[in-house]
Short mmCIF file of C-alpha atoms in Angstrom, two decimals:
data_model
loop_
_atom_site.label_atom_id
_atom_site.label_comp_id
_atom_site.label_asym_id
_atom_site.label_seq_id
_atom_site.Cartn_x
_atom_site.Cartn_y
_atom_site.Cartn_z
CA MET A 1 -16.11 -8.95 -27.48
CA ALA A 2 -16.21 -12.76 -27.06
CA GLY A 3 -12.87 -14.27 -26.56
CA ARG A 4 -11.14 -11.35 -24.68
CA GLY A 5 -9.73 -12.05 -21.59
CA LYS A 6 -10.46 -9.69 -18.60
CA GLU A 7 -7.78 -7.02 -18.33
CA SER A 8 -6.58 -5.50 -14.91
CA ALA A 9 -6.88 -1.82 -14.78
CA LEU A 10 -3.21 -1.72 -13.45
CA ASP A 11 -0.04 -2.88 -15.03
CA LEU A 12 1.86 -4.31 -12.10
CA SER A 13 4.43 -5.95 -14.28
CA LYS A 14 6.75 -3.05 -14.16
CA PHE A 15 6.79 -3.22 -10.20
CA VAL A 16 7.65 -6.85 -9.89
CA ASP A 17 10.68 -7.33 -7.80
CA LYS A 18 10.48 -3.79 -6.61
CA SER A 19 9.27 -2.07 -3.25
CA ILE A 20 5.78 -1.03 -3.29
CA ARG A 21 3.42 0.55 -0.67
CA VAL A 22 -0.18 -0.96 -0.56
CA LYS A 23 -2.86 0.79 1.44
CA LEU A 24 -5.52 -1.79 2.50
CA ALA A 25 -9.26 -1.26 3.33
CA GLY A 26 -9.35 -0.66 7.09
CA GLY A 27 -6.53 1.69 7.09
CA ARG A 28 -3.58 -0.80 7.09
CA GLU A 29 -0.40 0.11 5.20
CA VAL A 30 2.24 -2.31 4.25
CA VAL A 31 5.32 -1.99 2.23
CA GLY A 32 7.33 -4.66 0.51
CA VAL A 33 8.74 -6.16 -2.53
CA LEU A 34 6.13 -7.21 -4.99
CA LYS A 35 6.64 -10.90 -6.16
CA GLY A 36 3.44 -11.86 -7.75
CA TYR A 37 0.07 -10.56 -8.65
CA ASP A 38 -3.20 -11.70 -10.70
CA GLN A 39 -5.91 -9.99 -12.50
CA LEU A 40 -7.88 -9.70 -9.18
CA LEU A 41 -5.13 -7.60 -7.79
CA ASN A 42 -4.21 -10.42 -5.18
CA LEU A 43 -0.59 -9.35 -4.37
CA VAL A 44 2.38 -11.30 -3.02
CA LEU A 45 4.88 -9.19 -0.97
CA ASP A 46 8.25 -10.44 0.24
CA GLU A 47 10.14 -8.52 3.06
CA ALA A 48 6.85 -6.92 4.06
CA VAL A 49 6.60 -4.36 6.83
CA GLU A 50 3.22 -3.05 8.16
CA TYR A 51 3.21 0.61 9.50
CA LEU A 52 1.23 0.54 12.80
CA ARG A 53 -1.55 2.90 13.46
CA ASP A 54 -1.79 5.39 16.21
CA PRO A 55 -3.96 3.76 19.01
CA GLU A 56 -5.56 7.31 19.89
CA ASP A 57 -6.28 8.02 16.21
CA PRO A 58 -6.93 4.77 14.20
CA MET A 59 -6.79 6.78 10.89
CA ARG A 60 -3.41 8.17 11.56
CA VAL A 61 -0.36 5.72 10.54
CA THR A 62 2.74 6.14 12.72
CA ASP A 63 6.54 5.52 11.97
CA ALA A 64 6.14 2.40 14.27
CA THR A 65 6.68 -0.92 12.02
CA ARG A 66 6.32 -4.60 12.62
CA SER A 67 7.93 -7.12 10.22
CA LEU A 68 5.62 -9.53 8.62
CA SER A 69 7.99 -11.18 5.89
CA LEU A 70 5.87 -12.98 3.11
CA VAL A 71 2.35 -11.52 2.88
CA VAL A 72 -0.73 -12.23 0.62
CA CYS A 73 -2.79 -9.15 0.05
CA ARG A 74 -6.42 -10.12 -1.26
CA GLY A 75 -7.33 -7.81 -3.98
CA THR A 76 -10.76 -7.00 -2.50
CA SER A 77 -8.87 -5.24 0.40
CA VAL A 78 -6.36 -3.33 -1.96
CA MET A 79 -7.22 0.32 -2.11
CA MET A 80 -4.02 1.83 -3.28
CA VAL A 81 -0.65 0.43 -4.74
CA VAL A 82 2.20 3.08 -5.01
CA PRO A 83 6.01 2.47 -5.77
CA THR A 84 8.32 3.56 -3.01
CA ALA A 85 10.91 4.70 -5.31
CA GLY A 86 10.82 8.39 -6.29
CA THR A 87 8.21 9.21 -3.57
CA GLU A 88 8.64 11.51 -0.47
CA GLU A 89 6.40 12.68 2.18
CA ILE A 90 5.42 16.34 2.38
CA ALA A 91 3.75 18.62 4.61
CA ASN A 92 -0.03 18.66 4.29
CA PRO A 93 -0.92 22.01 2.67
CA PHE A 94 -4.48 21.69 4.04
CA GLN A 95 -3.74 21.21 7.81
CA GLN A 96 -4.32 24.34 9.91
CA GLU A 97 -1.79 25.28 12.22
CA ALA A 98 -2.65 25.28 15.91
CA GLU A 99 -2.38 28.73 17.55
CA GLY A 100 -0.47 28.70 20.68
#
């Protein structure tokens, strides 16, 4: 195995210059255009927008946003990377409806 470089578990090359959503440790979510990355999963996002969390329930992300412009996401904080094209939000099938 000598001589082999460390390979990333993800192939992000197909997402360069495309919009992605990144979930970070601590619950933050950022959407932006992937401009670069490395084998440690450090990401560079342009035109980034952070989705703000609900002040009453920090684990819930709201539709409120703030513009961040150019962002570097440290690889140790990246929990999930998802392309925004072809995805849609659906209702949670496991959530119990409140009886009124």
